[in-house]
Amino acid sequence: MITPKNQAFCLMSLSFLLAIIVCNYTLLSLTQPVAAKLLYSLYGFSLVAAYFTKQSQIKNSLAVVAFLAICSVGIIFPLNMNVIDGIYRIIPLLFLFVFPGSMLPIAISIALLSAYLPSIGNGELPEFIQGCIELVSLSILASLMVYFQKKTINQMRSFRRESYTDYLTGLNNRKSFIKHLDQQKLKIDSVRYSNLNFALLVVDLDGFKKINDQLGHASGDNVLKLIALRFKSLTNKSIELYRISGDEFTFILTPQHNIRKKAELIAEQVLKISQQPHVFEGKSFELSCSIGISIYPEDTTDIEVLCTHADLAMYKAKSNGKKSYVFYEDKLAAQSNRFHDLEADLKKAIKRQELTVHYQPKVCVITGKITSAEALLRWQHPKYGAISPLEFIAIAEANDTICDIGAWVFKQACQNIKLFKEISPLRNIAVNVSPKQLAQETFVKQLDVILKEQQCPAHWIEIEQTESALMESREKNISVLNQLKAAGFTLSLDDFGTVYSSLAQLSSLPIQIIKIDKRFIEHCATKHKDRMIVRAIIQLADNLGMETIAEGVETPEQLSVLRQEHCGAYQGYLYSKPVPATQFIELLLAQEHRTRLPSNTELKVV
């Protein structure tokens, strides 16, 4: 393929050859001894060879030979002034072709004048001086023009090179990445009936934000440089590496056979390299990465879609637990479409009345009566049907709609607890609170406003916080929990036992209730170790003056163990699954041996 750069070189070469042919033909046609003609020929051959030679040392040597040859002719074999006037202006310009941008032609023009000076007669001196001025001036002007032109071109090349280079790691950047993707596509598309493929690997570092938070952004940058250096060790002519964003890198495996197997091999090497211990500023830490892989044209023939597919595969690797790689599959696109639909529709779900609050009874282990309930959010999507809270709560956390949804659930719980208390002396309703809600500066005040609007006392509401979320920003969360406790709320720790660190810090938490995670309840009636864990938690809570509630109780045998271990209350399918407010009211009515609501009670539930 002939590029503009090649065209320019061909044009310059042709111009140079024509000029040197004219110059040497003129010199050789003069009536001169054979020795002079040999020197002219040596001059022409050396200069042509120097022009086409790429090795600088050889080029310089040939240029010196050409210069000495042409100067020797002027000194040894003087020429007529009229002949000199037509030739000596061309010679410095020929050297400018060989060394563009240098000031060498100026020095050569002066040297040529001194060489030809002996051939000038007395009557020709004024004419020679005028010619000298013209020659030197022309050489200076031509040299300066070419010098500044070359400097401008070099600056443009430098800017272009920098525009394709990542400033931090020195790797190719996103702009270069897009360009090279198009080039790989063209290579494959230009070959008919080719079974070649190229692969795209998107590599995202896991947990890099923690390094920035712990060590600072300057240290984080140094870590990225180290990671880039390690990744670069995997590159060769068929594997190219790019940094396309903060902690995201990509590899392009150029067109080849068996691309899937080779992509898998590279992915395994990247995972291995990324997990090697990093030592920085005396601290040792580990990183991992998640990798998504898409293949052209197997997965798609559109470059933009290819990148999207690799991203989807990378996100799937993260959701699988990180430290892994995933090849793109068509079902990932369907999952992505579902995610984006849910993300967009969740923001409108409250207004569309698609969200409802269900209540799961909390039952006294001894009496078997409902003492309180946990408010649990449910979403009935018009297209996808019932959406699992595990799915849509994660979306709400990610797009920051969780705070608005959480406030709405709190309001519903305040409205319904008043109705429930008309039927049965429930203690309270438990509401789950997101870490993002706790992080709000106005969170406690916001709850206080809702309580006043609904005329609901704070002790009618129990605030549940998961153990893992509480430990993320422990000191700040504890401060907020202290404010909530001072305001009159009951505080409980959900999913207890899932984070080891809390065992040593439990006494400092301002909580009144511990909820035993269902993983310990599941086998407590059949496995001795699980029962001992349940016993230890109940005894620990009792010693700290806290109550215990067991989650996920499904069998009479599990309940029997809890009764024997003196657990306070339980919730689970053994008694009831989470139900809408109307069904929860029926449970309360049955418990209180009533068949209907009090006559002065207005049924208004959500």
PDB file of C-alpha atoms in Angstrom, residues 197-346:
ATOM      1  CA  ASN A 197      -9.841 -13.765  14.162  1.00  0.00           C
ATOM      2  CA  PHE A 198      -8.517 -11.176  16.543  1.00  0.00           C
ATOM      3  CA  ALA A 199      -9.355 -10.947  20.242  1.00  0.00           C
ATOM      4  CA  LEU A 200      -9.979  -8.018  22.563  1.00  0.00           C
ATOM      5  CA  LEU A 201      -9.248  -8.399  26.271  1.00  0.00           C
ATOM      6  CA  VAL A 202     -10.545  -5.710  28.656  1.00  0.00           C
ATOM      7  CA  VAL A 203      -8.726  -5.812  32.007  1.00  0.00           C
ATOM      8  CA  ASP A 204     -10.114  -3.928  35.011  1.00  0.00           C
ATOM      9  CA  LEU A 205      -8.189  -3.879  38.303  1.00  0.00           C
ATOM     10  CA  ASP A 206     -10.163  -5.064  41.323  1.00  0.00           C
ATOM     11  CA  GLY A 207     -10.134  -2.865  44.407  1.00  0.00           C
ATOM     12  CA  PHE A 208      -7.780  -0.216  43.021  1.00  0.00           C
ATOM     13  CA  LYS A 209      -9.865   2.522  44.665  1.00  0.00           C
ATOM     14  CA  LYS A 210      -8.800   1.224  48.076  1.00  0.00           C
ATOM     15  CA  ILE A 211      -5.151   1.738  47.142  1.00  0.00           C
ATOM     16  CA  ASN A 212      -5.863   5.343  46.185  1.00  0.00           C
ATOM     17  CA  ASP A 213      -7.753   5.859  49.436  1.00  0.00           C
ATOM     18  CA  GLN A 214      -5.092   4.227  51.614  1.00  0.00           C
ATOM     19  CA  LEU A 215      -1.884   5.412  49.927  1.00  0.00           C
ATOM     20  CA  GLY A 216      -3.024   8.525  48.052  1.00  0.00           C
ATOM     21  CA  HIS A 217      -3.409   9.221  44.342  1.00  0.00           C
ATOM     22  CA  ALA A 218       0.305   9.861  43.770  1.00  0.00           C
ATOM     23  CA  SER A 219       1.119   6.417  45.126  1.00  0.00           C
ATOM     24  CA  GLY A 220      -1.776   4.990  43.130  1.00  0.00           C
ATOM     25  CA  ASP A 221      -0.210   6.401  39.962  1.00  0.00           C
ATOM     26  CA  ASN A 222       3.071   4.674  40.785  1.00  0.00           C
ATOM     27  CA  VAL A 223       1.219   1.424  41.297  1.00  0.00           C
ATOM     28  CA  LEU A 224      -0.382   1.813  37.858  1.00  0.00           C
ATOM     29  CA  LYS A 225       3.075   2.315  36.351  1.00  0.00           C
ATOM     30  CA  LEU A 226       4.233  -0.901  37.986  1.00  0.00           C
ATOM     31  CA  ILE A 227       1.174  -2.803  36.759  1.00  0.00           C
ATOM     32  CA  ALA A 228       1.659  -1.422  33.249  1.00  0.00           C
ATOM     33  CA  LEU A 229       5.296  -2.538  33.277  1.00  0.00           C
ATOM     34  CA  ARG A 230       4.288  -6.065  34.282  1.00  0.00           C
ATOM     35  CA  PHE A 231       1.548  -6.257  31.670  1.00  0.00           C
ATOM     36  CA  LYS A 232       3.951  -4.956  29.030  1.00  0.00           C
ATOM     37  CA  SER A 233       6.180  -7.986  29.598  1.00  0.00           C
ATOM     38  CA  LEU A 234       3.440 -10.068  27.937  1.00  0.00           C
ATOM     39  CA  THR A 235       3.414  -8.065  24.704  1.00  0.00           C
ATOM     40  CA  ASN A 236       5.047  -8.963  21.402  1.00  0.00           C
ATOM     41  CA  LYS A 237       4.377  -8.415  17.706  1.00  0.00           C
ATOM     42  CA  SER A 238       1.007 -10.170  17.962  1.00  0.00           C
ATOM     43  CA  ILE A 239      -0.081  -8.770  21.369  1.00  0.00           C
ATOM     44  CA  GLU A 240      -0.573  -5.048  21.880  1.00  0.00           C
ATOM     45  CA  LEU A 241      -1.284  -3.334  25.209  1.00  0.00           C
ATOM     46  CA  TYR A 242      -3.221  -0.115  25.922  1.00  0.00           C
ATOM     47  CA  ARG A 243      -4.352   1.889  28.935  1.00  0.00           C
ATOM     48  CA  ILE A 244      -7.777   3.267  28.073  1.00  0.00           C
ATOM     49  CA  SER A 245      -8.904   4.738  31.418  1.00  0.00           C
ATOM     50  CA  GLY A 246      -7.934   5.038  35.076  1.00  0.00           C
ATOM     51  CA  ASP A 247      -7.406   1.401  36.072  1.00  0.00           C
ATOM     52  CA  GLU A 248      -8.557  -0.245  32.864  1.00  0.00           C
ATOM     53  CA  PHE A 249      -6.188  -1.825  30.349  1.00  0.00           C
ATOM     54  CA  THR A 250      -6.795  -3.665  27.101  1.00  0.00           C
ATOM     55  CA  PHE A 251      -4.918  -6.218  25.038  1.00  0.00           C
ATOM     56  CA  ILE A 252      -5.423  -6.739  21.310  1.00  0.00           C
ATOM     57  CA  LEU A 253      -4.368 -10.127  19.964  1.00  0.00           C
ATOM     58  CA  THR A 254      -3.762  -9.481  16.269  1.00  0.00           C
ATOM     59  CA  PRO A 255      -5.374 -11.728  13.603  1.00  0.00           C
ATOM     60  CA  GLN A 256      -4.329 -15.358  13.920  1.00  0.00           C
ATOM     61  CA  HIS A 257      -5.676 -18.909  14.112  1.00  0.00           C
ATOM     62  CA  ASN A 258      -6.856 -20.522  17.368  1.00  0.00           C
ATOM     63  CA  ILE A 259      -7.438 -17.069  18.814  1.00  0.00           C
ATOM     64  CA  ARG A 260      -9.748 -18.273  21.601  1.00  0.00           C
ATOM     65  CA  LYS A 261      -7.116 -20.608  23.031  1.00  0.00           C
ATOM     66  CA  LYS A 262      -4.427 -17.918  22.841  1.00  0.00           C
ATOM     67  CA  ALA A 263      -6.724 -15.335  24.436  1.00  0.00           C
ATOM     68  CA  GLU A 264      -7.374 -17.758  27.275  1.00  0.00           C
ATOM     69  CA  LEU A 265      -3.643 -18.262  27.771  1.00  0.00           C
ATOM     70  CA  ILE A 266      -2.969 -14.517  27.876  1.00  0.00           C
ATOM     71  CA  ALA A 267      -5.855 -13.976  30.302  1.00  0.00           C
ATOM     72  CA  GLU A 268      -4.415 -16.583  32.670  1.00  0.00           C
ATOM     73  CA  GLN A 269      -1.001 -14.906  32.490  1.00  0.00           C
ATOM     74  CA  VAL A 270      -2.531 -11.486  33.199  1.00  0.00           C
ATOM     75  CA  LEU A 271      -4.368 -12.867  36.230  1.00  0.00           C
ATOM     76  CA  LYS A 272      -1.167 -14.474  37.499  1.00  0.00           C
ATOM     77  CA  ILE A 273       0.914 -11.326  37.037  1.00  0.00           C
ATOM     78  CA  SER A 274      -1.677  -9.027  38.610  1.00  0.00           C
ATOM     79  CA  GLN A 275      -1.891 -11.148  41.762  1.00  0.00           C
ATOM     80  CA  GLN A 276       1.850 -11.126  42.416  1.00  0.00           C
ATOM     81  CA  PRO A 277       2.598  -9.140  45.613  1.00  0.00           C
ATOM     82  CA  HIS A 278       3.337  -5.463  45.102  1.00  0.00           C
ATOM     83  CA  VAL A 279       5.772  -3.697  47.418  1.00  0.00           C
ATOM     84  CA  PHE A 280       5.552   0.067  47.511  1.00  0.00           C
ATOM     85  CA  GLU A 281       6.842   2.514  50.128  1.00  0.00           C
ATOM     86  CA  GLY A 282       7.584  -0.384  52.442  1.00  0.00           C
ATOM     87  CA  LYS A 283       4.040  -1.757  52.190  1.00  0.00           C
ATOM     88  CA  SER A 284       3.113  -5.031  50.542  1.00  0.00           C
ATOM     89  CA  PHE A 285      -0.290  -5.446  48.972  1.00  0.00           C
ATOM     90  CA  GLU A 286      -2.030  -7.560  46.366  1.00  0.00           C
ATOM     91  CA  LEU A 287      -4.223  -6.704  43.423  1.00  0.00           C
ATOM     92  CA  SER A 288      -6.415  -8.818  41.228  1.00  0.00           C
ATOM     93  CA  CYS A 289      -8.229  -8.116  38.002  1.00  0.00           C
ATOM     94  CA  SER A 290     -11.354  -9.077  36.091  1.00  0.00           C
ATOM     95  CA  ILE A 291     -11.075  -9.755  32.350  1.00  0.00           C
ATOM     96  CA  GLY A 292     -13.680  -9.703  29.607  1.00  0.00           C
ATOM     97  CA  ILE A 293     -12.899 -11.193  26.185  1.00  0.00           C
ATOM     98  CA  SER A 294     -14.646 -10.682  22.853  1.00  0.00           C
ATOM     99  CA  ILE A 295     -13.596 -11.989  19.437  1.00  0.00           C
ATOM    100  CA  TYR A 296     -13.871 -10.422  15.976  1.00  0.00           C
ATOM    101  CA  PRO A 297     -15.727 -11.379  13.809  1.00  0.00           C
ATOM    102  CA  GLU A 298     -17.045 -14.331  15.790  1.00  0.00           C
ATOM    103  CA  ASP A 299     -18.970 -12.170  18.270  1.00  0.00           C
ATOM    104  CA  THR A 300     -19.667  -9.150  16.054  1.00  0.00           C
ATOM    105  CA  THR A 301     -18.374  -7.296  12.993  1.00  0.00           C
ATOM    106  CA  ASP A 302     -18.896  -3.863  14.576  1.00  0.00           C
ATOM    107  CA  ILE A 303     -15.905  -2.460  16.468  1.00  0.00           C
ATOM    108  CA  GLU A 304     -17.963  -0.394  18.909  1.00  0.00           C
ATOM    109  CA  VAL A 305     -20.152  -3.388  19.708  1.00  0.00           C
ATOM    110  CA  LEU A 306     -17.030  -5.532  20.109  1.00  0.00           C
ATOM    111  CA  CYS A 307     -15.828  -3.184  22.863  1.00  0.00           C
ATOM    112  CA  THR A 308     -19.246  -3.274  24.511  1.00  0.00           C
ATOM    113  CA  HIS A 309     -19.233  -7.066  24.443  1.00  0.00           C
ATOM    114  CA  ALA A 310     -15.816  -7.182  26.108  1.00  0.00           C
ATOM    115  CA  ASP A 311     -17.051  -4.779  28.797  1.00  0.00           C
ATOM    116  CA  LEU A 312     -20.109  -6.948  29.433  1.00  0.00           C
ATOM    117  CA  ALA A 313     -17.905 -10.008  29.808  1.00  0.00           C
ATOM    118  CA  MET A 314     -15.631  -8.101  32.197  1.00  0.00           C
ATOM    119  CA  TYR A 315     -18.589  -7.037  34.378  1.00  0.00           C
ATOM    120  CA  LYS A 316     -19.736 -10.657  34.408  1.00  0.00           C
ATOM    121  CA  ALA A 317     -16.287 -11.680  35.646  1.00  0.00           C
ATOM    122  CA  LYS A 318     -16.608  -9.155  38.451  1.00  0.00           C
ATOM    123  CA  SER A 319     -20.055 -10.411  39.403  1.00  0.00           C
ATOM    124  CA  ASN A 320     -18.651 -13.957  39.460  1.00  0.00           C
ATOM    125  CA  GLY A 321     -16.346 -12.974  42.290  1.00  0.00           C
ATOM    126  CA  LYS A 322     -13.549 -11.168  40.434  1.00  0.00           C
ATOM    127  CA  LYS A 323     -10.072 -12.659  39.834  1.00  0.00           C
ATOM    128  CA  SER A 324     -11.355 -14.353  36.684  1.00  0.00           C
ATOM    129  CA  TYR A 325     -11.963 -13.986  32.950  1.00  0.00           C
ATOM    130  CA  VAL A 326     -15.135 -14.473  30.931  1.00  0.00           C
ATOM    131  CA  PHE A 327     -15.694 -14.842  27.178  1.00  0.00           C
ATOM    132  CA  TYR A 328     -18.609 -12.891  25.749  1.00  0.00           C
ATOM    133  CA  GLU A 329     -21.837 -14.826  25.174  1.00  0.00           C
ATOM    134  CA  ASP A 330     -25.095 -13.651  23.645  1.00  0.00           C
ATOM    135  CA  LYS A 331     -26.927 -14.080  26.947  1.00  0.00           C
ATOM    136  CA  LEU A 332     -24.734 -11.359  28.465  1.00  0.00           C
ATOM    137  CA  ALA A 333     -26.304  -8.827  26.117  1.00  0.00           C
ATOM    138  CA  ALA A 334     -29.756  -9.902  27.260  1.00  0.00           C
ATOM    139  CA  GLN A 335     -28.664  -9.535  30.870  1.00  0.00           C
ATOM    140  CA  SER A 336     -27.267  -6.090  30.106  1.00  0.00           C
ATOM    141  CA  ASN A 337     -30.500  -4.999  28.443  1.00  0.00           C
ATOM    142  CA  ARG A 338     -32.405  -6.217  31.475  1.00  0.00           C
ATOM    143  CA  PHE A 339     -30.074  -4.329  33.801  1.00  0.00           C
ATOM    144  CA  HIS A 340     -30.483  -1.071  31.894  1.00  0.00           C
ATOM    145  CA  ASP A 341     -34.262  -1.511  31.741  1.00  0.00           C
ATOM    146  CA  LEU A 342     -34.443  -2.101  35.479  1.00  0.00           C
ATOM    147  CA  GLU A 343     -32.092   0.788  36.191  1.00  0.00           C
ATOM    148  CA  ALA A 344     -34.225   3.210  34.173  1.00  0.00           C
ATOM    149  CA  ASP A 345     -37.577   1.886  35.434  1.00  0.00           C
ATOM    150  CA  LEU A 346     -36.532   1.778  39.096  1.00  0.00           C
TER     151      LEU A 346
END
